[in-house]
mmCIF file of C-alpha atoms in Angstrom:
data_model
loop_
_atom_site.group_PDB
_atom_site.id
_atom_site.type_symbol
_atom_site.label_atom_id
_atom_site.label_comp_id
_atom_site.label_asym_id
_atom_site.label_seq_id
_atom_site.Cartn_x
_atom_site.Cartn_y
_atom_site.Cartn_z
ATOM 1 C CA UNK A 1 16.815 2.819 100.435
ATOM 2 C CA UNK A 2 19.926 1.319 101.872
ATOM 3 C CA UNK A 3 20.619 0.042 105.444
ATOM 4 C CA UNK A 4 23.806 0.473 107.535
ATOM 5 C CA UNK A 5 25.954 -2.278 108.930
ATOM 6 C CA UNK A 6 23.937 -4.718 110.845
ATOM 7 C CA UNK A 7 20.963 -4.410 108.538
ATOM 8 C CA UNK A 8 19.119 -7.428 107.259
ATOM 9 C CA UNK A 9 20.629 -9.207 104.274
ATOM 10 C CA UNK A 10 19.119 -12.191 102.638
ATOM 11 C CA UNK A 11 20.631 -14.640 100.337
ATOM 12 C CA UNK A 12 19.804 -14.131 96.752
ATOM 13 C CA UNK A 13 16.445 -15.445 96.112
ATOM 14 C CA UNK A 14 15.598 -15.739 99.915
ATOM 15 C CA UNK A 15 14.880 -12.264 101.533
ATOM 16 C CA UNK A 16 13.666 -13.912 104.782
ATOM 17 C CA UNK A 17 16.929 -15.577 105.655
ATOM 18 C CA UNK A 18 19.649 -13.290 107.011
ATOM 19 C CA UNK A 19 22.965 -13.585 105.408
ATOM 20 C CA UNK A 20 26.387 -13.781 107.081
ATOM 21 C CA UNK A 21 27.828 -10.637 108.766
ATOM 22 C CA UNK A 22 30.955 -9.164 107.454
ATOM 23 C CA UNK A 23 33.979 -10.436 109.296
ATOM 24 C CA UNK A 24 32.385 -13.851 109.927
ATOM 25 C CA UNK A 25 30.203 -12.825 112.867
ATOM 26 C CA UNK A 26 26.874 -14.474 113.077
ATOM 27 C CA UNK A 27 23.865 -12.390 112.663
ATOM 28 C CA UNK A 28 21.729 -11.971 115.827
ATOM 29 C CA UNK A 29 18.439 -13.632 115.777
ATOM 30 C CA UNK A 30 15.503 -11.764 114.249
ATOM 31 C CA UNK A 31 13.642 -9.724 116.801
ATOM 32 C CA UNK A 32 16.724 -8.537 118.842
ATOM 33 C CA UNK A 33 17.149 -5.345 116.963
ATOM 34 C CA UNK A 34 15.614 -2.184 118.124
ATOM 35 C CA UNK A 35 14.324 0.491 116.028
ATOM 36 C CA UNK A 36 17.052 2.324 114.146
ATOM 37 C CA UNK A 37 18.149 5.600 115.596
ATOM 38 C CA UNK A 38 16.703 8.710 114.046
ATOM 39 C CA UNK A 39 19.054 10.448 111.791
ATOM 40 C CA UNK A 40 19.159 14.254 111.557
ATOM 41 C CA UNK A 41 17.817 15.584 108.243
ATOM 42 C CA UNK A 42 20.410 16.361 105.643
ATOM 43 C CA UNK A 43 19.971 19.018 103.108
ATOM 44 C CA UNK A 44 21.404 16.967 100.306
ATOM 45 C CA UNK A 45 21.409 13.393 101.573
ATOM 46 C CA UNK A 46 24.204 11.465 100.088
ATOM 47 C CA UNK A 47 23.628 7.871 99.352
ATOM 48 C CA UNK A 48 25.022 5.634 102.042
ATOM 49 C CA UNK A 49 27.895 3.575 101.033
ATOM 50 C CA UNK A 50 26.702 0.102 100.742
ATOM 51 C CA UNK A 51 28.187 -2.235 103.246
ATOM 52 C CA UNK A 52 30.630 -4.829 102.000
ATOM 53 C CA UNK A 53 28.601 -7.359 100.319
ATOM 54 C CA UNK A 54 28.874 -10.868 101.527
ATOM 55 C CA UNK A 55 30.232 -13.398 99.232
ATOM 56 C CA UNK A 56 27.563 -14.635 96.959
ATOM 57 C CA UNK A 57 27.191 -17.928 95.221
ATOM 58 C CA UNK A 58 28.683 -18.081 91.766
ATOM 59 C CA UNK A 59 26.120 -17.376 89.129
ATOM 60 C CA UNK A 60 26.203 -19.049 85.708
ATOM 61 C CA UNK A 61 27.629 -16.848 82.959
ATOM 62 C CA UNK A 62 25.091 -15.638 80.442
ATOM 63 C CA UNK A 63 25.270 -17.646 77.201
ATOM 64 C CA UNK A 64 25.806 -15.691 73.910
ATOM 65 C CA UNK A 65 22.774 -15.462 71.803
ATOM 66 C CA UNK A 66 22.446 -18.017 68.915
ATOM 67 C CA UNK A 67 23.659 -16.755 65.492
ATOM 68 C CA UNK A 68 20.965 -14.653 63.985
ATOM 69 C CA UNK A 69 18.668 -15.478 66.854
ATOM 70 C CA UNK A 70 16.717 -13.068 69.083
ATOM 71 C CA UNK A 71 18.807 -10.782 71.232
ATOM 72 C CA UNK A 72 18.819 -11.099 75.106
ATOM 73 C CA UNK A 73 17.033 -8.327 77.028
ATOM 74 C CA UNK A 74 19.046 -5.239 77.022
ATOM 75 C CA UNK A 75 21.257 -6.358 74.088
ATOM 76 C CA UNK A 76 21.123 -5.070 70.513
ATOM 77 C CA UNK A 77 19.658 -7.311 67.967
ATOM 78 C CA UNK A 78 22.210 -9.156 65.703
ATOM 79 C CA UNK A 79 19.690 -10.110 62.957
ATOM 80 C CA UNK A 80 20.557 -8.209 59.639
ATOM 81 C CA UNK A 81 18.153 -5.732 58.448
ATOM 82 C CA UNK A 82 17.376 -7.160 55.072
ATOM 83 C CA UNK A 83 15.194 -4.197 53.910
ATOM 84 C CA UNK A 84 18.012 -1.784 54.723
ATOM 85 C CA UNK A 85 20.484 -3.913 52.821
ATOM 86 C CA UNK A 86 18.137 -4.020 49.787
ATOM 87 C CA UNK A 87 17.708 -0.329 49.813
ATOM 88 C CA UNK A 88 21.494 0.299 50.042
ATOM 89 C CA UNK A 89 22.001 -2.161 47.056
ATOM 90 C CA UNK A 90 19.336 -0.428 44.999
ATOM 91 C CA UNK A 91 20.778 2.992 45.754
ATOM 92 C CA UNK A 92 24.256 1.884 44.702
ATOM 93 C CA UNK A 93 22.726 0.431 41.456
ATOM 94 C CA UNK A 94 20.914 3.733 40.685
ATOM 95 C CA UNK A 95 24.130 5.678 41.311
ATOM 96 C CA UNK A 96 26.001 3.427 39.056
ATOM 97 C CA UNK A 97 23.371 3.750 36.299
ATOM 98 C CA UNK A 98 23.311 7.488 36.435
ATOM 99 C CA UNK A 99 27.063 7.608 36.330
ATOM 100 C CA UNK A 100 27.045 5.371 33.250
ATOM 101 C CA UNK A 101 24.354 7.460 31.564
ATOM 102 C CA UNK A 102 26.138 10.697 32.379
ATOM 103 C CA UNK A 103 29.470 9.337 31.113
ATOM 104 C CA UNK A 104 27.901 8.159 27.910
ATOM 105 C CA UNK A 105 26.182 11.552 27.221
ATOM 106 C CA UNK A 106 29.466 13.295 27.903
ATOM 107 C CA UNK A 107 31.213 10.961 25.505
ATOM 108 C CA UNK A 108 28.626 11.459 22.847
ATOM 109 C CA UNK A 109 28.736 15.265 23.073
ATOM 110 C CA UNK A 110 32.468 15.032 22.911
ATOM 111 C CA UNK A 111 32.440 12.861 19.760
ATOM 112 C CA UNK A 112 29.859 15.093 18.108
ATOM 113 C CA UNK A 113 31.961 18.081 18.837
ATOM 114 C CA UNK A 114 34.988 16.535 17.405
ATOM 115 C CA UNK A 115 33.155 15.415 14.182
ATOM 116 C CA UNK A 116 31.704 18.954 13.806
ATOM 117 C CA UNK A 117 35.173 20.351 14.171
ATOM 118 C CA UNK A 118 36.573 18.057 11.657
ATOM 119 C CA UNK A 119 33.880 18.903 9.214
ATOM 120 C CA UNK A 120 34.222 22.583 9.554
ATOM 121 C CA UNK A 121 37.995 22.351 9.421
ATOM 122 C CA UNK A 122 37.888 20.171 6.214
ATOM 123 C CA UNK A 123 35.467 22.702 4.597
ATOM 124 C CA UNK A 124 37.889 25.558 5.430
ATOM 125 C CA UNK A 125 41.065 23.741 4.322
ATOM 126 C CA UNK A 126 39.487 22.170 1.186
ATOM 127 C CA UNK A 127 41.023 18.804 2.000
ATOM 128 C CA UNK A 128 39.725 15.618 0.414
ATOM 129 C CA UNK A 129 36.953 14.841 3.043
ATOM 130 C CA UNK A 130 34.502 13.454 0.447
ATOM 131 C CA UNK A 131 32.037 16.155 1.073
ATOM 132 C CA UNK A 132 31.107 18.391 -1.934
ATOM 133 C CA UNK A 133 31.385 22.085 -1.558
ATOM 134 C CA UNK A 134 28.312 24.213 -1.554
ATOM 135 C CA UNK A 135 29.130 25.439 -5.045
ATOM 136 C CA UNK A 136 29.103 21.887 -6.374
ATOM 137 C CA UNK A 137 25.835 20.794 -4.784
ATOM 138 C CA UNK A 138 22.801 20.886 -7.235
ATOM 139 C CA UNK A 139 20.790 24.053 -6.708
ATOM 140 C CA UNK A 140 17.083 24.270 -6.627
ATOM 141 C CA UNK A 141 15.657 25.358 -9.963
ATOM 142 C CA UNK A 142 12.830 27.171 -8.311
ATOM 143 C CA UNK A 143 10.282 25.496 -10.673
ATOM 144 C CA UNK A 144 7.210 24.382 -8.808
ATOM 145 C CA UNK A 145 6.780 20.562 -8.735
ATOM 146 C CA UNK A 146 3.788 19.277 -10.732
ATOM 147 C CA UNK A 147 0.816 18.597 -8.683
ATOM 148 C CA UNK A 148 -1.614 15.786 -9.359
ATOM 149 C CA UNK A 149 -5.285 15.798 -8.922
ATOM 150 C CA UNK A 150 -6.710 13.537 -6.281
ATOM 151 C CA UNK A 151 -9.833 13.118 -8.383
ATOM 152 C CA UNK A 152 -9.796 9.940 -10.410
ATOM 153 C CA UNK A 153 -9.982 10.610 -14.223
ATOM 154 C CA UNK A 154 -13.248 9.561 -15.901
ATOM 155 C CA UNK A 155 -13.234 6.232 -17.752
ATOM 156 C CA UNK A 156 -12.347 6.480 -21.382
ATOM 157 C CA UNK A 157 -15.372 6.739 -23.694
ATOM 158 C CA UNK A 158 -16.459 3.617 -25.641
ATOM 159 C CA UNK A 159 -15.310 3.981 -29.290
ATOM 160 C CA UNK A 160 -18.417 2.281 -30.559
ATOM 161 C CA UNK A 161 -20.443 5.150 -29.260
ATOM 162 C CA UNK A 162 -18.903 7.487 -31.843
ATOM 163 C CA UNK A 163 -20.004 5.314 -34.717
ATOM 164 C CA UNK A 164 -23.476 4.503 -33.401
ATOM 165 C CA UNK A 165 -25.148 7.594 -34.897
ATOM 166 C CA UNK A 166 -24.573 10.347 -37.393
ATOM 167 C CA UNK A 167 -24.721 12.874 -34.435
ATOM 168 C CA UNK A 168 -21.443 11.785 -33.012
ATOM 169 C CA UNK A 169 -19.814 10.237 -36.111
ATOM 170 C CA UNK A 170 -18.423 13.642 -37.469
ATOM 171 C CA UNK A 171 -15.079 12.491 -38.946
ATOM 172 C CA UNK A 172 -14.568 12.821 -42.733
ATOM 173 C CA UNK A 173 -15.901 9.821 -44.651
ATOM 174 C CA UNK A 174 -14.748 8.818 -48.178
ATOM 175 C CA UNK A 175 -13.167 5.923 -49.935
ATOM 176 C CA UNK A 176 -9.715 7.421 -49.187
ATOM 177 C CA UNK A 177 -10.438 7.483 -45.371
ATOM 178 C CA UNK A 178 -12.205 4.077 -45.306
ATOM 179 C CA UNK A 179 -9.968 2.191 -47.821
ATOM 180 C CA UNK A 180 -6.610 4.048 -47.568
ATOM 181 C CA UNK A 181 -4.260 1.128 -48.544
ATOM 182 C CA UNK A 182 -3.550 0.318 -52.142
ATOM 183 C CA UNK A 183 -1.773 -3.014 -51.340
ATOM 184 C CA UNK A 184 -2.971 -4.235 -47.931
ATOM 185 C CA UNK A 185 -1.582 -7.370 -46.359
ATOM 186 C CA UNK A 186 -4.443 -9.229 -44.894
ATOM 187 C CA UNK A 187 -3.320 -12.127 -42.609
ATOM 188 C CA UNK A 188 0.023 -12.138 -44.557
ATOM 189 C CA UNK A 189 -1.797 -12.333 -47.922
ATOM 190 C CA UNK A 190 -1.177 -9.404 -50.183
ATOM 191 C CA UNK A 191 -3.988 -7.842 -52.184
ATOM 192 C CA UNK A 192 -4.109 -5.090 -54.822
ATOM 193 C CA UNK A 193 -6.861 -2.454 -54.730
ATOM 194 C CA UNK A 194 -8.037 -2.127 -58.247
ATOM 195 C CA UNK A 195 -11.098 0.249 -58.029
ATOM 196 C CA UNK A 196 -13.207 2.446 -55.608
ATOM 197 C CA UNK A 197 -16.518 4.176 -56.027
ATOM 198 C CA UNK A 198 -19.164 6.096 -54.005
ATOM 199 C CA UNK A 199 -22.809 5.897 -54.871
ATOM 200 C CA UNK A 200 -25.309 8.315 -53.322
ATOM 201 C CA UNK A 201 -28.182 6.261 -54.741
ATOM 202 C CA UNK A 202 -27.705 3.067 -52.679
ATOM 203 C CA UNK A 203 -29.862 0.957 -54.998
ATOM 204 C CA UNK A 204 -27.519 1.355 -57.947
ATOM 205 C CA UNK A 205 -24.668 -0.331 -55.942
ATOM 206 C CA UNK A 206 -26.732 -3.480 -55.280
ATOM 207 C CA UNK A 207 -28.202 -6.391 -57.174
ATOM 208 C CA UNK A 208 -31.210 -8.527 -56.500
ATOM 209 C CA UNK A 209 -33.332 -7.413 -53.593
ATOM 210 C CA UNK A 210 -30.466 -5.738 -51.639
ATOM 211 C CA UNK A 211 -31.014 -2.291 -53.246
ATOM 212 C CA UNK A 212 -34.625 -2.230 -51.887
ATOM 213 C CA UNK A 213 -33.476 -3.298 -48.473
ATOM 214 C CA UNK A 214 -30.813 -0.525 -48.281
ATOM 215 C CA UNK A 215 -33.212 2.100 -49.497
ATOM 216 C CA UNK A 216 -36.015 1.118 -47.182
ATOM 217 C CA UNK A 217 -33.804 1.402 -44.117
ATOM 218 C CA UNK A 218 -32.589 4.922 -45.009
ATOM 219 C CA UNK A 219 -29.208 4.286 -46.567
ATOM 220 C CA UNK A 220 -27.365 7.540 -47.257
ATOM 221 C CA UNK A 221 -24.555 6.304 -49.514
ATOM 222 C CA UNK A 222 -22.500 3.190 -50.426
ATOM 223 C CA UNK A 223 -18.743 3.170 -50.593
ATOM 224 C CA UNK A 224 -17.103 0.357 -52.590
ATOM 225 C CA UNK A 225 -13.677 -0.984 -53.249
ATOM 226 C CA UNK A 226 -12.332 -4.080 -55.104
ATOM 227 C CA UNK A 227 -9.302 -6.137 -54.116
ATOM 228 C CA UNK A 228 -7.609 -8.815 -56.347
ATOM 229 C CA UNK A 229 -5.231 -11.725 -55.483
ATOM 230 C CA UNK A 230 -4.166 -14.731 -57.544
ATOM 231 C CA UNK A 231 -7.229 -14.698 -59.971
ATOM 232 C CA UNK A 232 -9.761 -14.044 -57.247
ATOM 233 C CA UNK A 233 -11.559 -10.605 -56.943
ATOM 234 C CA UNK A 234 -13.543 -9.229 -54.015
ATOM 235 C CA UNK A 235 -15.833 -6.177 -53.942
ATOM 236 C CA UNK A 236 -16.858 -4.755 -50.608
ATOM 237 C CA UNK A 237 -19.662 -2.176 -50.283
ATOM 238 C CA UNK A 238 -20.177 -0.145 -47.065
ATOM 239 C CA UNK A 239 -23.812 1.161 -46.692
ATOM 240 C CA UNK A 240 -24.020 4.262 -44.376
ATOM 241 C CA UNK A 241 -27.084 4.811 -42.235
ATOM 242 C CA UNK A 242 -27.979 7.417 -39.622
ATOM 243 C CA UNK A 243 -28.272 4.930 -36.735
ATOM 244 C CA UNK A 244 -26.973 1.607 -35.624
ATOM 245 C CA UNK A 245 -30.541 0.222 -35.476
ATOM 246 C CA UNK A 246 -31.031 0.920 -39.206
ATOM 247 C CA UNK A 247 -27.714 -0.711 -40.103
ATOM 248 C CA UNK A 248 -28.544 -3.819 -38.001
ATOM 249 C CA UNK A 249 -31.980 -4.164 -39.615
ATOM 250 C CA UNK A 250 -30.503 -3.912 -43.039
ATOM 251 C CA UNK A 251 -28.059 -6.767 -42.318
ATOM 252 C CA UNK A 252 -30.896 -8.961 -40.972
ATOM 253 C CA UNK A 253 -33.078 -8.213 -44.095
ATOM 254 C CA UNK A 254 -30.219 -8.554 -46.643
ATOM 255 C CA UNK A 255 -30.881 -10.482 -49.810
ATOM 256 C CA UNK A 256 -29.223 -10.435 -53.236
ATOM 257 C CA UNK A 257 -25.688 -8.938 -53.163
ATOM 258 C CA UNK A 258 -23.593 -5.882 -53.533
ATOM 259 C CA UNK A 259 -22.758 -5.252 -57.196
ATOM 260 C CA UNK A 260 -19.152 -6.217 -58.055
ATOM 261 C CA UNK A 261 -16.850 -3.220 -59.050
ATOM 262 C CA UNK A 262 -14.573 -4.379 -61.951
ATOM 263 C CA UNK A 263 -12.869 -1.150 -62.646
ATOM 264 C CA UNK A 264 -10.294 -1.561 -65.428
ATOM 265 C CA UNK A 265 -10.132 -5.297 -64.998
ATOM 266 C CA UNK A 266 -12.445 -8.020 -66.225
ATOM 267 C CA UNK A 267 -15.931 -8.184 -64.756
ATOM 268 C CA UNK A 268 -16.727 -10.935 -62.259
ATOM 269 C CA UNK A 269 -19.666 -12.197 -60.209
ATOM 270 C CA UNK A 270 -22.257 -11.097 -62.897
ATOM 271 C CA UNK A 271 -25.015 -13.647 -63.360
ATOM 272 C CA UNK A 272 -22.819 -16.448 -61.799
ATOM 273 C CA UNK A 273 -22.386 -18.076 -58.462
ATOM 274 C CA UNK A 274 -20.058 -16.186 -55.992
ATOM 275 C CA UNK A 275 -19.318 -16.039 -52.288
ATOM 276 C CA UNK A 276 -21.275 -13.552 -50.220
ATOM 277 C CA UNK A 277 -21.019 -12.086 -46.674
ATOM 278 C CA UNK A 278 -23.107 -9.468 -44.759
ATOM 279 C CA UNK A 279 -22.137 -7.789 -41.492
ATOM 280 C CA UNK A 280 -22.808 -4.574 -39.561
ATOM 281 C CA UNK A 281 -20.853 -2.376 -37.050
ATOM 282 C CA UNK A 282 -22.133 0.764 -35.603
ATOM 283 C CA UNK A 283 -24.206 2.633 -38.257
ATOM 284 C CA UNK A 284 -22.435 0.791 -41.099
ATOM 285 C CA UNK A 285 -23.597 -2.396 -42.847
ATOM 286 C CA UNK A 286 -21.051 -3.931 -45.139
ATOM 287 C CA UNK A 287 -21.431 -6.601 -47.795
ATOM 288 C CA UNK A 288 -18.790 -8.568 -49.885
ATOM 289 C CA UNK A 289 -19.085 -10.608 -53.103
ATOM 290 C CA UNK A 290 -16.016 -12.740 -54.105
ATOM 291 C CA UNK A 291 -15.401 -14.767 -57.318
ATOM 292 C CA UNK A 292 -12.987 -15.590 -59.998
ATOM 293 C CA UNK A 293 -11.657 -12.903 -62.389
ATOM 294 C CA UNK A 294 -12.197 -15.196 -65.426
ATOM 295 C CA UNK A 295 -15.920 -15.158 -64.792
ATOM 296 C CA UNK A 296 -16.278 -18.800 -63.807
ATOM 297 C CA UNK A 297 -18.769 -19.821 -61.137
ATOM 298 C CA UNK A 298 -17.490 -20.551 -57.727
ATOM 299 C CA UNK A 299 -17.943 -24.258 -56.848
ATOM 300 C CA UNK A 300 -19.356 -25.421 -53.522
ATOM 301 C CA UNK A 301 -15.912 -26.878 -52.422
ATOM 302 C CA UNK A 302 -14.101 -23.524 -53.139
ATOM 303 C CA UNK A 303 -11.719 -22.239 -50.549
ATOM 304 C CA UNK A 304 -9.920 -19.384 -52.418
ATOM 305 C CA UNK A 305 -12.918 -17.200 -52.967
ATOM 306 C CA UNK A 306 -14.130 -17.970 -49.505
ATOM 307 C CA UNK A 307 -10.860 -16.993 -47.791
ATOM 308 C CA UNK A 308 -10.625 -13.835 -49.950
ATOM 309 C CA UNK A 309 -14.160 -12.669 -48.979
ATOM 310 C CA UNK A 310 -13.317 -13.274 -45.270
ATOM 311 C CA UNK A 311 -10.009 -11.359 -45.538
ATOM 312 C CA UNK A 312 -11.610 -8.356 -47.081
ATOM 313 C CA UNK A 313 -14.553 -8.421 -44.724
ATOM 314 C CA UNK A 314 -12.159 -8.498 -41.724
ATOM 315 C CA UNK A 315 -10.188 -5.592 -43.139
ATOM 316 C CA UNK A 316 -13.300 -3.516 -43.549
ATOM 317 C CA UNK A 317 -14.295 -4.245 -39.895
ATOM 318 C CA UNK A 318 -10.830 -3.076 -38.722
ATOM 319 C CA UNK A 319 -11.159 0.111 -40.842
ATOM 320 C CA UNK A 320 -14.541 0.989 -39.328
ATOM 321 C CA UNK A 321 -13.095 0.379 -35.759
ATOM 322 C CA UNK A 322 -10.021 2.526 -36.586
ATOM 323 C CA UNK A 323 -12.410 5.369 -37.385
ATOM 324 C CA UNK A 324 -14.228 4.823 -34.032
ATOM 325 C CA UNK A 325 -10.992 4.686 -32.054
ATOM 326 C CA UNK A 326 -9.610 7.843 -33.654
ATOM 327 C CA UNK A 327 -12.707 9.873 -32.717
ATOM 328 C CA UNK A 328 -12.694 8.563 -29.159
ATOM 329 C CA UNK A 329 -9.024 9.491 -28.665
ATOM 330 C CA UNK A 330 -9.614 12.877 -30.066
ATOM 331 C CA UNK A 331 -12.552 13.467 -27.683
ATOM 332 C CA UNK A 332 -10.205 12.823 -24.690
ATOM 333 C CA UNK A 333 -7.397 14.980 -25.934
ATOM 334 C CA UNK A 334 -9.738 17.956 -26.680
ATOM 335 C CA UNK A 335 -12.874 17.595 -24.397
ATOM 336 C CA UNK A 336 -15.848 19.803 -24.820
ATOM 337 C CA UNK A 337 -15.858 22.942 -22.778
ATOM 338 C CA UNK A 338 -17.086 22.670 -19.245
ATOM 339 C CA UNK A 339 -16.128 19.024 -18.873
ATOM 340 C CA UNK A 340 -13.050 17.054 -18.008
ATOM 341 C CA UNK A 341 -9.518 18.481 -18.182
ATOM 342 C CA UNK A 342 -10.637 21.238 -20.506
ATOM 343 C CA UNK A 343 -12.792 22.763 -17.784
ATOM 344 C CA UNK A 344 -9.763 22.849 -15.397
ATOM 345 C CA UNK A 345 -7.600 24.303 -17.978
ATOM 346 C CA UNK A 346 -10.040 27.105 -18.752
ATOM 347 C CA UNK A 347 -10.497 27.759 -14.987
#
């Protein structure tokens, strides 16, 4: 609501004190005014023009807000919106990253297309690109690759099992298979085989009490061979039994000696002192007698007859084990039906 001229004016901050009248006329004292005249109603009252304002005292100019400080009432805040700035920076980084990824993908596709075009072009033109033509590439033979069983093979059989009993020891047995070498080299010492013999009556191939020991333990036959070297002769006799237990018992009970086999040479170790050995392997017990070919007795300090007896005894042991190994290898190569690789082959 506005007042016309002559209305009350107060100084700023003092509404009870009248202000100066326009034109420099003093205001009449309060209480001399009458009630204002009634104004006719106006359909659209226009705001009355304010009377000329009296000069007011100078007001201090508003101070600008401190940098980054709180804004004055009615003014916009000048503090930066750090969250908005961070979002803007992150958005720019994402756009840049996607641009780089997209550009790299386009470049990769372009390079791949170029390489493919070069390869196809080189194949058509036959230029020296270093790539072989399809005709020069090795072709598949169509033969199926060998397959291997995942099942572990059984352990190899023990060769000694094949010479432990007559039931498994089925290989041919004779002086030719047991003593096949006519001039064996035993520990670099060469011997000559001068005679061989097979005796079905075991007692006739022994002297002293050895014949009774062999017969009493079930000896089947005795195979003998004589080897000579530098005036020393050795006869070895292999007694064959049905079981390993019988051969071991004959070795433990041995007495006397195997009878020397002279053949066409002079007799030796007859009614004279000689070197003796006794051993057993599997179902075989083997004995040696070694002495001089001139018939002389072997003295206690002898070394030649002792060495010859050991050489022939070791050779006999290796021949018996060779027989065992051969039968064990044959059993792996041709297993019995229904077991091992033979069963798979038949299936």
